[in-house]
């Protein structure tokens, strides 16, 4: 979650794990707008949502760690832009650093974000570069992120990712992220909602299909374990060749013959759109299809078209406030407005929201360290957040533990008109349901790497 000869279409399915790997083709400075004058810095601070003084002026004087001087903080943003051509993570970095630097930076230090374009298969090369230059990694992600974990831990580089993909990286040491721990099913509440609350008639006829590549096969295996625990009976399991399917009719016919009522799809949404068109052509309608939040956005709507009005497509946003309802949530609206100001041509996406949230976490933590900004300080400060909401962009997440379940979720539905909150979803805390049952995986899917795995401990982190 291999060799360079893998077909591009095969690798596209693998990108399920990290849907929004963005950036530029070359390593670039995303430090934002010109450094404001001292007078301007003294006159402004930056609040975001319910977070006060996220960025602002200060009197930092020391070069307290690698990548930190009295004037700047150098940070890396991982991205697979060389393969995906998507720019969500770097868009978020540009918007945040522009906004933060205009307010004075972190205690007066300018943020300088450098894109680390891993181009899907060059994760380790970019990590070795980051190890030599960056203070920390912030707001990025790479599909094959496990390839760089050992090197990151060996050079004691903290990581505040937007998204994580492979087991070896999810919740690895020196990492703080808000998408749930590797040992737990992050969709446990969603699965129970599907088969016990929203569509109980589907519980005895659920299926799983995914791309035939290691990343999605692991995800499908975890789903196949977690669904029965949520109360579902699996009657259909299949893999499709990720190098491409010329005719989805046989898969649709198999789903119809087995009378599948609920379908979990683990793969790229381009393939899902074709499968749904085949199902619709057979006049077979399921009770629900989990399109997964990789499909959350306008591209899937355009691809699937009118079949979205026949099939019932859902996605769990895992507690991120829906973008189409931004006007109802001050933090989300503020994010949309900041994108309009600093990156007017960029699209605000779910990965971009997560990226911006990671930047907020880093900035709040780094600001608390004052002049003595060290890796240990910023990591330990982030770990103290027991109800992190990124200023209101998401439901509360406990960051004090690296391996913990998500307790809140929210479900979206899509039609040919776009995405909206699911009509059968009844939130109990704002836009979210926060009563999700924790499910810890029993299967052996691997484990996150630790400092001890590379012969180090926190005493080595400076």
PDB file of C-alpha atoms in Angstrom, residues 36-305:
ATOM      1  CA  UNK A  36       5.120  40.504   5.667  1.00  0.00           C
ATOM      2  CA  UNK A  37       6.824  43.497   7.189  1.00  0.00           C
ATOM      3  CA  UNK A  38       7.598  43.520  10.912  1.00  0.00           C
ATOM      4  CA  UNK A  39       4.863  46.110  11.397  1.00  0.00           C
ATOM      5  CA  UNK A  40       2.318  43.943   9.604  1.00  0.00           C
ATOM      6  CA  UNK A  41       3.371  40.931  11.661  1.00  0.00           C
ATOM      7  CA  UNK A  42       2.919  42.812  14.909  1.00  0.00           C
ATOM      8  CA  UNK A  43      -0.554  43.907  13.831  1.00  0.00           C
ATOM      9  CA  UNK A  44      -2.003  40.500  12.999  1.00  0.00           C
ATOM     10  CA  UNK A  45      -2.581  37.013  14.318  1.00  0.00           C
ATOM     11  CA  UNK A  46      -4.427  34.178  12.662  1.00  0.00           C
ATOM     12  CA  UNK A  47      -7.420  32.418  14.242  1.00  0.00           C
ATOM     13  CA  UNK A  48      -9.056  29.436  12.574  1.00  0.00           C
ATOM     14  CA  UNK A  49     -12.477  28.197  13.585  1.00  0.00           C
ATOM     15  CA  UNK A  50     -12.365  27.846  17.355  1.00  0.00           C
ATOM     16  CA  UNK A  51      -8.539  27.783  17.423  1.00  0.00           C
ATOM     17  CA  UNK A  52      -7.080  31.068  18.591  1.00  0.00           C
ATOM     18  CA  UNK A  53      -3.751  32.563  17.479  1.00  0.00           C
ATOM     19  CA  UNK A  54      -2.730  29.573  15.373  1.00  0.00           C
ATOM     20  CA  UNK A  55      -0.086  31.749  13.754  1.00  0.00           C
ATOM     21  CA  UNK A  56       1.376  35.108  14.631  1.00  0.00           C
ATOM     22  CA  UNK A  57       4.448  37.207  15.301  1.00  0.00           C
ATOM     23  CA  UNK A  58       7.076  36.423  17.910  1.00  0.00           C
ATOM     24  CA  UNK A  59      10.675  36.885  18.910  1.00  0.00           C
ATOM     25  CA  UNK A  60      12.190  33.527  17.953  1.00  0.00           C
ATOM     26  CA  UNK A  61      15.976  33.865  17.815  1.00  0.00           C
ATOM     27  CA  UNK A  62      17.534  30.406  17.807  1.00  0.00           C
ATOM     28  CA  UNK A  63      18.304  27.704  15.262  1.00  0.00           C
ATOM     29  CA  UNK A  64      16.866  25.102  17.582  1.00  0.00           C
ATOM     30  CA  UNK A  65      16.750  22.015  15.303  1.00  0.00           C
ATOM     31  CA  UNK A  66      17.383  20.794  11.768  1.00  0.00           C
ATOM     32  CA  UNK A  67      15.321  22.887   9.384  1.00  0.00           C
ATOM     33  CA  UNK A  68      14.699  25.594  11.983  1.00  0.00           C
ATOM     34  CA  UNK A  69      16.355  29.004  11.987  1.00  0.00           C
ATOM     35  CA  UNK A  70      15.452  32.258  13.691  1.00  0.00           C
ATOM     36  CA  UNK A  71      13.521  33.190  10.545  1.00  0.00           C
ATOM     37  CA  UNK A  72      12.036  29.993   9.084  1.00  0.00           C
ATOM     38  CA  UNK A  73      10.876  26.398   9.540  1.00  0.00           C
ATOM     39  CA  UNK A  74      11.485  24.001   6.668  1.00  0.00           C
ATOM     40  CA  UNK A  75       8.816  21.321   6.237  1.00  0.00           C
ATOM     41  CA  UNK A  76       8.222  18.512   3.748  1.00  0.00           C
ATOM     42  CA  UNK A  77       4.940  17.682   1.992  1.00  0.00           C
ATOM     43  CA  UNK A  78       4.766  14.180   0.517  1.00  0.00           C
ATOM     44  CA  UNK A  79       2.808  13.742  -2.697  1.00  0.00           C
ATOM     45  CA  UNK A  80       2.504  11.326  -5.614  1.00  0.00           C
ATOM     46  CA  UNK A  81       1.904  14.154  -8.097  1.00  0.00           C
ATOM     47  CA  UNK A  82       4.342  12.717 -10.617  1.00  0.00           C
ATOM     48  CA  UNK A  83       1.910   9.819 -11.001  1.00  0.00           C
ATOM     49  CA  UNK A  84      -1.522  11.136 -10.020  1.00  0.00           C
ATOM     50  CA  UNK A  85      -1.267  14.720 -11.348  1.00  0.00           C
ATOM     51  CA  UNK A  86      -3.460  15.687  -8.371  1.00  0.00           C
ATOM     52  CA  UNK A  87      -2.526  18.630  -6.202  1.00  0.00           C
ATOM     53  CA  UNK A  88      -4.700  18.482  -3.083  1.00  0.00           C
ATOM     54  CA  UNK A  89      -1.901  18.224  -0.539  1.00  0.00           C
ATOM     55  CA  UNK A  90       0.247  20.952  -2.041  1.00  0.00           C
ATOM     56  CA  UNK A  91      -2.796  23.161  -2.536  1.00  0.00           C
ATOM     57  CA  UNK A  92      -3.512  22.838   1.182  1.00  0.00           C
ATOM     58  CA  UNK A  93       0.141  23.558   1.990  1.00  0.00           C
ATOM     59  CA  UNK A  94       0.132  26.669  -0.197  1.00  0.00           C
ATOM     60  CA  UNK A  95      -3.076  27.997   1.326  1.00  0.00           C
ATOM     61  CA  UNK A  96      -2.055  27.339   4.920  1.00  0.00           C
ATOM     62  CA  UNK A  97       1.492  28.682   4.647  1.00  0.00           C
ATOM     63  CA  UNK A  98       0.337  31.777   2.751  1.00  0.00           C
ATOM     64  CA  UNK A  99      -2.277  32.532   5.405  1.00  0.00           C
ATOM     65  CA  UNK A 100      -0.011  31.698   8.345  1.00  0.00           C
ATOM     66  CA  UNK A 101       2.993  33.624   7.038  1.00  0.00           C
ATOM     67  CA  UNK A 102       0.825  36.677   6.359  1.00  0.00           C
ATOM     68  CA  UNK A 103      -0.008  36.657  10.072  1.00  0.00           C
ATOM     69  CA  UNK A 104       3.607  36.405  11.151  1.00  0.00           C
ATOM     70  CA  UNK A 105       4.336  32.678  10.852  1.00  0.00           C
ATOM     71  CA  UNK A 106       5.023  30.521  13.902  1.00  0.00           C
ATOM     72  CA  UNK A 107       6.332  32.849  16.598  1.00  0.00           C
ATOM     73  CA  UNK A 108       7.751  34.977  13.782  1.00  0.00           C
ATOM     74  CA  UNK A 109       9.301  32.104  11.826  1.00  0.00           C
ATOM     75  CA  UNK A 110       8.175  31.756   8.207  1.00  0.00           C
ATOM     76  CA  UNK A 111       6.878  28.349   7.118  1.00  0.00           C
ATOM     77  CA  UNK A 112       8.624  26.970   4.022  1.00  0.00           C
ATOM     78  CA  UNK A 113       6.895  23.912   2.553  1.00  0.00           C
ATOM     79  CA  UNK A 114       8.853  21.752   0.118  1.00  0.00           C
ATOM     80  CA  UNK A 115       6.986  19.243  -2.029  1.00  0.00           C
ATOM     81  CA  UNK A 116       8.450  15.743  -1.829  1.00  0.00           C
ATOM     82  CA  UNK A 117       7.137  14.200  -5.044  1.00  0.00           C
ATOM     83  CA  UNK A 118       7.333  10.463  -4.444  1.00  0.00           C
ATOM     84  CA  UNK A 119       5.876   9.682  -7.896  1.00  0.00           C
ATOM     85  CA  UNK A 120       4.279   6.548  -6.412  1.00  0.00           C
ATOM     86  CA  UNK A 121       7.442   4.428  -6.344  1.00  0.00           C
ATOM     87  CA  UNK A 122      10.053   6.956  -5.128  1.00  0.00           C
ATOM     88  CA  UNK A 123       8.938   7.235  -1.516  1.00  0.00           C
ATOM     89  CA  UNK A 124      12.270   6.166  -0.079  1.00  0.00           C
ATOM     90  CA  UNK A 125      14.291   8.552  -2.257  1.00  0.00           C
ATOM     91  CA  UNK A 126      12.152  11.519  -1.181  1.00  0.00           C
ATOM     92  CA  UNK A 127      12.278  10.420   2.447  1.00  0.00           C
ATOM     93  CA  UNK A 128      16.073  10.350   2.415  1.00  0.00           C
ATOM     94  CA  UNK A 129      16.033  13.890   1.026  1.00  0.00           C
ATOM     95  CA  UNK A 130      13.587  15.010   3.708  1.00  0.00           C
ATOM     96  CA  UNK A 131      15.788  13.425   6.377  1.00  0.00           C
ATOM     97  CA  UNK A 132      18.635  15.718   5.361  1.00  0.00           C
ATOM     98  CA  UNK A 133      16.665  18.970   5.204  1.00  0.00           C
ATOM     99  CA  UNK A 134      13.258  19.049   6.883  1.00  0.00           C
ATOM    100  CA  UNK A 135      12.243  19.712  10.466  1.00  0.00           C
ATOM    101  CA  UNK A 136       9.071  17.621  10.022  1.00  0.00           C
ATOM    102  CA  UNK A 137       6.645  16.280   7.424  1.00  0.00           C
ATOM    103  CA  UNK A 138       3.240  17.969   7.337  1.00  0.00           C
ATOM    104  CA  UNK A 139      -0.019  17.566   5.433  1.00  0.00           C
ATOM    105  CA  UNK A 140       0.990  14.994   2.828  1.00  0.00           C
ATOM    106  CA  UNK A 141       0.638  11.349   1.884  1.00  0.00           C
ATOM    107  CA  UNK A 142       1.861   8.664  -0.501  1.00  0.00           C
ATOM    108  CA  UNK A 143       0.140   5.466  -1.603  1.00  0.00           C
ATOM    109  CA  UNK A 144       3.162   3.281  -0.851  1.00  0.00           C
ATOM    110  CA  UNK A 145       4.015   5.150   2.340  1.00  0.00           C
ATOM    111  CA  UNK A 146       5.432   2.046   4.061  1.00  0.00           C
ATOM    112  CA  UNK A 147       8.500   2.326   1.829  1.00  0.00           C
ATOM    113  CA  UNK A 148       9.762   5.328   3.765  1.00  0.00           C
ATOM    114  CA  UNK A 149       8.890   4.561   7.387  1.00  0.00           C
ATOM    115  CA  UNK A 150      12.193   2.950   8.414  1.00  0.00           C
ATOM    116  CA  UNK A 151      14.195   5.852   7.023  1.00  0.00           C
ATOM    117  CA  UNK A 152      11.894   8.404   8.649  1.00  0.00           C
ATOM    118  CA  UNK A 153      12.248   6.742  12.045  1.00  0.00           C
ATOM    119  CA  UNK A 154      15.972   6.282  11.607  1.00  0.00           C
ATOM    120  CA  UNK A 155      16.393  10.052  11.130  1.00  0.00           C
ATOM    121  CA  UNK A 156      13.760  10.784  13.839  1.00  0.00           C
ATOM    122  CA  UNK A 157      11.572  12.869  11.510  1.00  0.00           C
ATOM    123  CA  UNK A 158       8.108  13.693  12.930  1.00  0.00           C
ATOM    124  CA  UNK A 159       5.129  13.204  10.631  1.00  0.00           C
ATOM    125  CA  UNK A 160       1.775  15.024  10.639  1.00  0.00           C
ATOM    126  CA  UNK A 161       0.191  13.395   7.546  1.00  0.00           C
ATOM    127  CA  UNK A 162      -3.027  14.256   5.774  1.00  0.00           C
ATOM    128  CA  UNK A 163      -3.578  10.591   4.957  1.00  0.00           C
ATOM    129  CA  UNK A 164      -1.907   7.277   5.681  1.00  0.00           C
ATOM    130  CA  UNK A 165      -2.185   4.150   3.582  1.00  0.00           C
ATOM    131  CA  UNK A 166      -0.217   1.073   4.564  1.00  0.00           C
ATOM    132  CA  UNK A 167      -0.310  -0.779   7.874  1.00  0.00           C
ATOM    133  CA  UNK A 168       3.408  -0.285   8.549  1.00  0.00           C
ATOM    134  CA  UNK A 169       2.868   3.469   8.492  1.00  0.00           C
ATOM    135  CA  UNK A 170      -0.553   3.916  10.128  1.00  0.00           C
ATOM    136  CA  UNK A 171       0.194   5.073  13.659  1.00  0.00           C
ATOM    137  CA  UNK A 172       3.931   4.478  13.362  1.00  0.00           C
ATOM    138  CA  UNK A 173       6.167   6.206  15.906  1.00  0.00           C
ATOM    139  CA  UNK A 174       6.681   9.976  15.722  1.00  0.00           C
ATOM    140  CA  UNK A 175       3.473  10.248  13.705  1.00  0.00           C
ATOM    141  CA  UNK A 176       0.318  12.095  14.774  1.00  0.00           C
ATOM    142  CA  UNK A 177      -2.747  11.704  12.561  1.00  0.00           C
ATOM    143  CA  UNK A 178      -6.512  11.885  12.986  1.00  0.00           C
ATOM    144  CA  UNK A 179      -7.783   8.974  10.868  1.00  0.00           C
ATOM    145  CA  UNK A 180      -7.786   6.152  13.420  1.00  0.00           C
ATOM    146  CA  UNK A 181      -5.376   3.447  14.531  1.00  0.00           C
ATOM    147  CA  UNK A 182      -4.165   0.493  12.499  1.00  0.00           C
ATOM    148  CA  UNK A 183      -5.582  -2.118  14.889  1.00  0.00           C
ATOM    149  CA  UNK A 184      -9.161  -0.897  14.586  1.00  0.00           C
ATOM    150  CA  UNK A 185     -11.762  -0.852  11.852  1.00  0.00           C
ATOM    151  CA  UNK A 186     -12.265   2.850  11.222  1.00  0.00           C
ATOM    152  CA  UNK A 187     -15.615   2.061   9.544  1.00  0.00           C
ATOM    153  CA  UNK A 188     -17.111  -0.033  12.370  1.00  0.00           C
ATOM    154  CA  UNK A 189     -19.864   2.473  13.141  1.00  0.00           C
ATOM    155  CA  UNK A 190     -20.661   2.936   9.458  1.00  0.00           C
ATOM    156  CA  UNK A 191     -20.956  -0.804   8.828  1.00  0.00           C
ATOM    157  CA  UNK A 192     -23.296  -1.259  11.794  1.00  0.00           C
ATOM    158  CA  UNK A 193     -25.384   1.685  10.622  1.00  0.00           C
ATOM    159  CA  UNK A 194     -25.706   0.145   7.169  1.00  0.00           C
ATOM    160  CA  UNK A 195     -26.880  -3.326   8.188  1.00  0.00           C
ATOM    161  CA  UNK A 196     -28.612  -2.702  11.518  1.00  0.00           C
ATOM    162  CA  UNK A 197     -30.131   0.753  11.276  1.00  0.00           C
ATOM    163  CA  UNK A 198     -30.461   2.062   7.724  1.00  0.00           C
ATOM    164  CA  UNK A 199     -30.849  -1.107   5.635  1.00  0.00           C
ATOM    165  CA  UNK A 200     -31.462  -4.088   7.953  1.00  0.00           C
ATOM    166  CA  UNK A 201     -33.025  -6.028   5.078  1.00  0.00           C
ATOM    167  CA  UNK A 202     -29.595  -6.109   3.423  1.00  0.00           C
ATOM    168  CA  UNK A 203     -27.787  -7.692   6.374  1.00  0.00           C
ATOM    169  CA  UNK A 204     -27.942 -11.264   5.046  1.00  0.00           C
ATOM    170  CA  UNK A 205     -26.775 -10.427   1.529  1.00  0.00           C
ATOM    171  CA  UNK A 206     -23.623  -8.298   1.559  1.00  0.00           C
ATOM    172  CA  UNK A 207     -20.755  -8.515  -0.935  1.00  0.00           C
ATOM    173  CA  UNK A 208     -17.193  -7.220  -1.243  1.00  0.00           C
ATOM    174  CA  UNK A 209     -15.246  -6.568  -4.443  1.00  0.00           C
ATOM    175  CA  UNK A 210     -11.837  -4.976  -4.838  1.00  0.00           C
ATOM    176  CA  UNK A 211      -8.839  -4.541  -7.090  1.00  0.00           C
ATOM    177  CA  UNK A 212      -6.401  -7.451  -7.291  1.00  0.00           C
ATOM    178  CA  UNK A 213      -3.381  -5.631  -5.828  1.00  0.00           C
ATOM    179  CA  UNK A 214      -1.790  -5.997  -2.379  1.00  0.00           C
ATOM    180  CA  UNK A 215      -3.126  -2.761  -0.871  1.00  0.00           C
ATOM    181  CA  UNK A 216      -6.759  -3.290  -1.797  1.00  0.00           C
ATOM    182  CA  UNK A 217      -6.546  -7.026  -1.044  1.00  0.00           C
ATOM    183  CA  UNK A 218      -5.527  -6.198   2.531  1.00  0.00           C
ATOM    184  CA  UNK A 219      -8.371  -3.698   2.809  1.00  0.00           C
ATOM    185  CA  UNK A 220     -10.861  -6.213   1.422  1.00  0.00           C
ATOM    186  CA  UNK A 221      -9.603  -8.842   3.870  1.00  0.00           C
ATOM    187  CA  UNK A 222     -10.120  -6.449   6.774  1.00  0.00           C
ATOM    188  CA  UNK A 223     -13.594  -5.568   5.515  1.00  0.00           C
ATOM    189  CA  UNK A 224     -14.449  -9.264   5.180  1.00  0.00           C
ATOM    190  CA  UNK A 225     -13.505  -9.732   8.828  1.00  0.00           C
ATOM    191  CA  UNK A 226     -15.255  -6.629  10.110  1.00  0.00           C
ATOM    192  CA  UNK A 227     -18.588  -6.960   8.294  1.00  0.00           C
ATOM    193  CA  UNK A 228     -19.732 -10.151  10.067  1.00  0.00           C
ATOM    194  CA  UNK A 229     -18.757  -8.544  13.377  1.00  0.00           C
ATOM    195  CA  UNK A 230     -21.077  -5.667  12.469  1.00  0.00           C
ATOM    196  CA  UNK A 231     -23.950  -8.074  11.820  1.00  0.00           C
ATOM    197  CA  UNK A 232     -23.632  -8.715   8.083  1.00  0.00           C
ATOM    198  CA  UNK A 233     -23.553 -12.034   6.219  1.00  0.00           C
ATOM    199  CA  UNK A 234     -21.097 -12.139   3.318  1.00  0.00           C
ATOM    200  CA  UNK A 235     -22.478 -13.972   0.299  1.00  0.00           C
ATOM    201  CA  UNK A 236     -20.192 -12.561  -2.415  1.00  0.00           C
ATOM    202  CA  UNK A 237     -16.445 -11.870  -2.585  1.00  0.00           C
ATOM    203  CA  UNK A 238     -14.511 -11.082  -5.732  1.00  0.00           C
ATOM    204  CA  UNK A 239     -11.420  -9.424  -7.134  1.00  0.00           C
ATOM    205  CA  UNK A 240     -11.172  -7.606 -10.425  1.00  0.00           C
ATOM    206  CA  UNK A 241      -7.953  -7.290 -12.464  1.00  0.00           C
ATOM    207  CA  UNK A 242      -6.647  -3.820 -11.722  1.00  0.00           C
ATOM    208  CA  UNK A 243      -4.961  -3.558 -15.110  1.00  0.00           C
ATOM    209  CA  UNK A 244      -8.434  -2.959 -16.479  1.00  0.00           C
ATOM    210  CA  UNK A 245     -11.790  -4.581 -17.204  1.00  0.00           C
ATOM    211  CA  UNK A 246     -13.118  -4.256 -20.750  1.00  0.00           C
ATOM    212  CA  UNK A 247     -16.605  -5.484 -19.870  1.00  0.00           C
ATOM    213  CA  UNK A 248     -18.076  -5.240 -16.374  1.00  0.00           C
ATOM    214  CA  UNK A 249     -21.219  -7.167 -17.334  1.00  0.00           C
ATOM    215  CA  UNK A 250     -19.981 -10.553 -15.982  1.00  0.00           C
ATOM    216  CA  UNK A 251     -19.287  -8.978 -12.579  1.00  0.00           C
ATOM    217  CA  UNK A 252     -22.664  -7.252 -12.577  1.00  0.00           C
ATOM    218  CA  UNK A 253     -24.370 -10.482 -13.602  1.00  0.00           C
ATOM    219  CA  UNK A 254     -22.668 -12.390 -10.781  1.00  0.00           C
ATOM    220  CA  UNK A 255     -23.796  -9.780  -8.254  1.00  0.00           C
ATOM    221  CA  UNK A 256     -27.326 -10.027  -9.615  1.00  0.00           C
ATOM    222  CA  UNK A 257     -27.347 -13.852  -9.657  1.00  0.00           C
ATOM    223  CA  UNK A 258     -26.251 -14.006  -6.023  1.00  0.00           C
ATOM    224  CA  UNK A 259     -28.891 -11.404  -5.110  1.00  0.00           C
ATOM    225  CA  UNK A 260     -26.430  -9.141  -3.352  1.00  0.00           C
ATOM    226  CA  UNK A 261     -28.229  -6.302  -1.553  1.00  0.00           C
ATOM    227  CA  UNK A 262     -25.294  -4.346  -0.161  1.00  0.00           C
ATOM    228  CA  UNK A 263     -21.890  -3.976  -1.834  1.00  0.00           C
ATOM    229  CA  UNK A 264     -18.557  -2.723  -0.483  1.00  0.00           C
ATOM    230  CA  UNK A 265     -16.336  -1.531  -3.342  1.00  0.00           C
ATOM    231  CA  UNK A 266     -12.586  -1.284  -2.693  1.00  0.00           C
ATOM    232  CA  UNK A 267     -10.996   0.201  -5.777  1.00  0.00           C
ATOM    233  CA  UNK A 268     -10.849   3.255  -8.001  1.00  0.00           C
ATOM    234  CA  UNK A 269     -14.082   5.123  -8.636  1.00  0.00           C
ATOM    235  CA  UNK A 270     -13.569   5.012 -12.407  1.00  0.00           C
ATOM    236  CA  UNK A 271     -14.033   1.242 -12.246  1.00  0.00           C
ATOM    237  CA  UNK A 272     -16.961   1.604  -9.867  1.00  0.00           C
ATOM    238  CA  UNK A 273     -18.741   3.931 -12.283  1.00  0.00           C
ATOM    239  CA  UNK A 274     -18.406   1.315 -15.040  1.00  0.00           C
ATOM    240  CA  UNK A 275     -19.641  -1.474 -12.754  1.00  0.00           C
ATOM    241  CA  UNK A 276     -22.668   0.556 -11.783  1.00  0.00           C
ATOM    242  CA  UNK A 277     -23.501   1.300 -15.387  1.00  0.00           C
ATOM    243  CA  UNK A 278     -23.401  -2.454 -16.048  1.00  0.00           C
ATOM    244  CA  UNK A 279     -25.664  -3.145 -13.051  1.00  0.00           C
ATOM    245  CA  UNK A 280     -28.083  -0.474 -14.212  1.00  0.00           C
ATOM    246  CA  UNK A 281     -28.123  -1.911 -17.730  1.00  0.00           C
ATOM    247  CA  UNK A 282     -29.152  -5.239 -16.164  1.00  0.00           C
ATOM    248  CA  UNK A 283     -31.916  -3.395 -14.292  1.00  0.00           C
ATOM    249  CA  UNK A 284     -30.486  -4.622 -10.990  1.00  0.00           C
ATOM    250  CA  UNK A 285     -30.649  -2.223  -8.074  1.00  0.00           C
ATOM    251  CA  UNK A 286     -28.900  -2.899  -4.778  1.00  0.00           C
ATOM    252  CA  UNK A 287     -30.112  -1.508  -1.464  1.00  0.00           C
ATOM    253  CA  UNK A 288     -26.784   0.286  -1.123  1.00  0.00           C
ATOM    254  CA  UNK A 289     -23.280   0.511  -2.562  1.00  0.00           C
ATOM    255  CA  UNK A 290     -20.383   1.779  -0.472  1.00  0.00           C
ATOM    256  CA  UNK A 291     -18.492   3.914  -2.982  1.00  0.00           C
ATOM    257  CA  UNK A 292     -15.894   4.741  -0.250  1.00  0.00           C
ATOM    258  CA  UNK A 293     -14.817   8.320   0.367  1.00  0.00           C
ATOM    259  CA  UNK A 294     -12.280   8.070  -2.454  1.00  0.00           C
ATOM    260  CA  UNK A 295     -15.285   8.832  -4.671  1.00  0.00           C
ATOM    261  CA  UNK A 296     -16.386  11.881  -2.662  1.00  0.00           C
ATOM    262  CA  UNK A 297     -16.141  14.722  -5.143  1.00  0.00           C
ATOM    263  CA  UNK A 298     -17.470  15.912  -8.503  1.00  0.00           C
ATOM    264  CA  UNK A 299     -15.402  13.535 -10.677  1.00  0.00           C
ATOM    265  CA  UNK A 300     -17.387  10.442  -9.670  1.00  0.00           C
ATOM    266  CA  UNK A 301     -20.647  12.305 -10.248  1.00  0.00           C
ATOM    267  CA  UNK A 302     -19.580  13.157 -13.786  1.00  0.00           C
ATOM    268  CA  UNK A 303     -18.396   9.620 -14.545  1.00  0.00           C
ATOM    269  CA  UNK A 304     -21.339   7.680 -13.120  1.00  0.00           C
ATOM    270  CA  UNK A 305     -23.999  10.067 -14.396  1.00  0.00           C
TER     271      UNK A 305
END
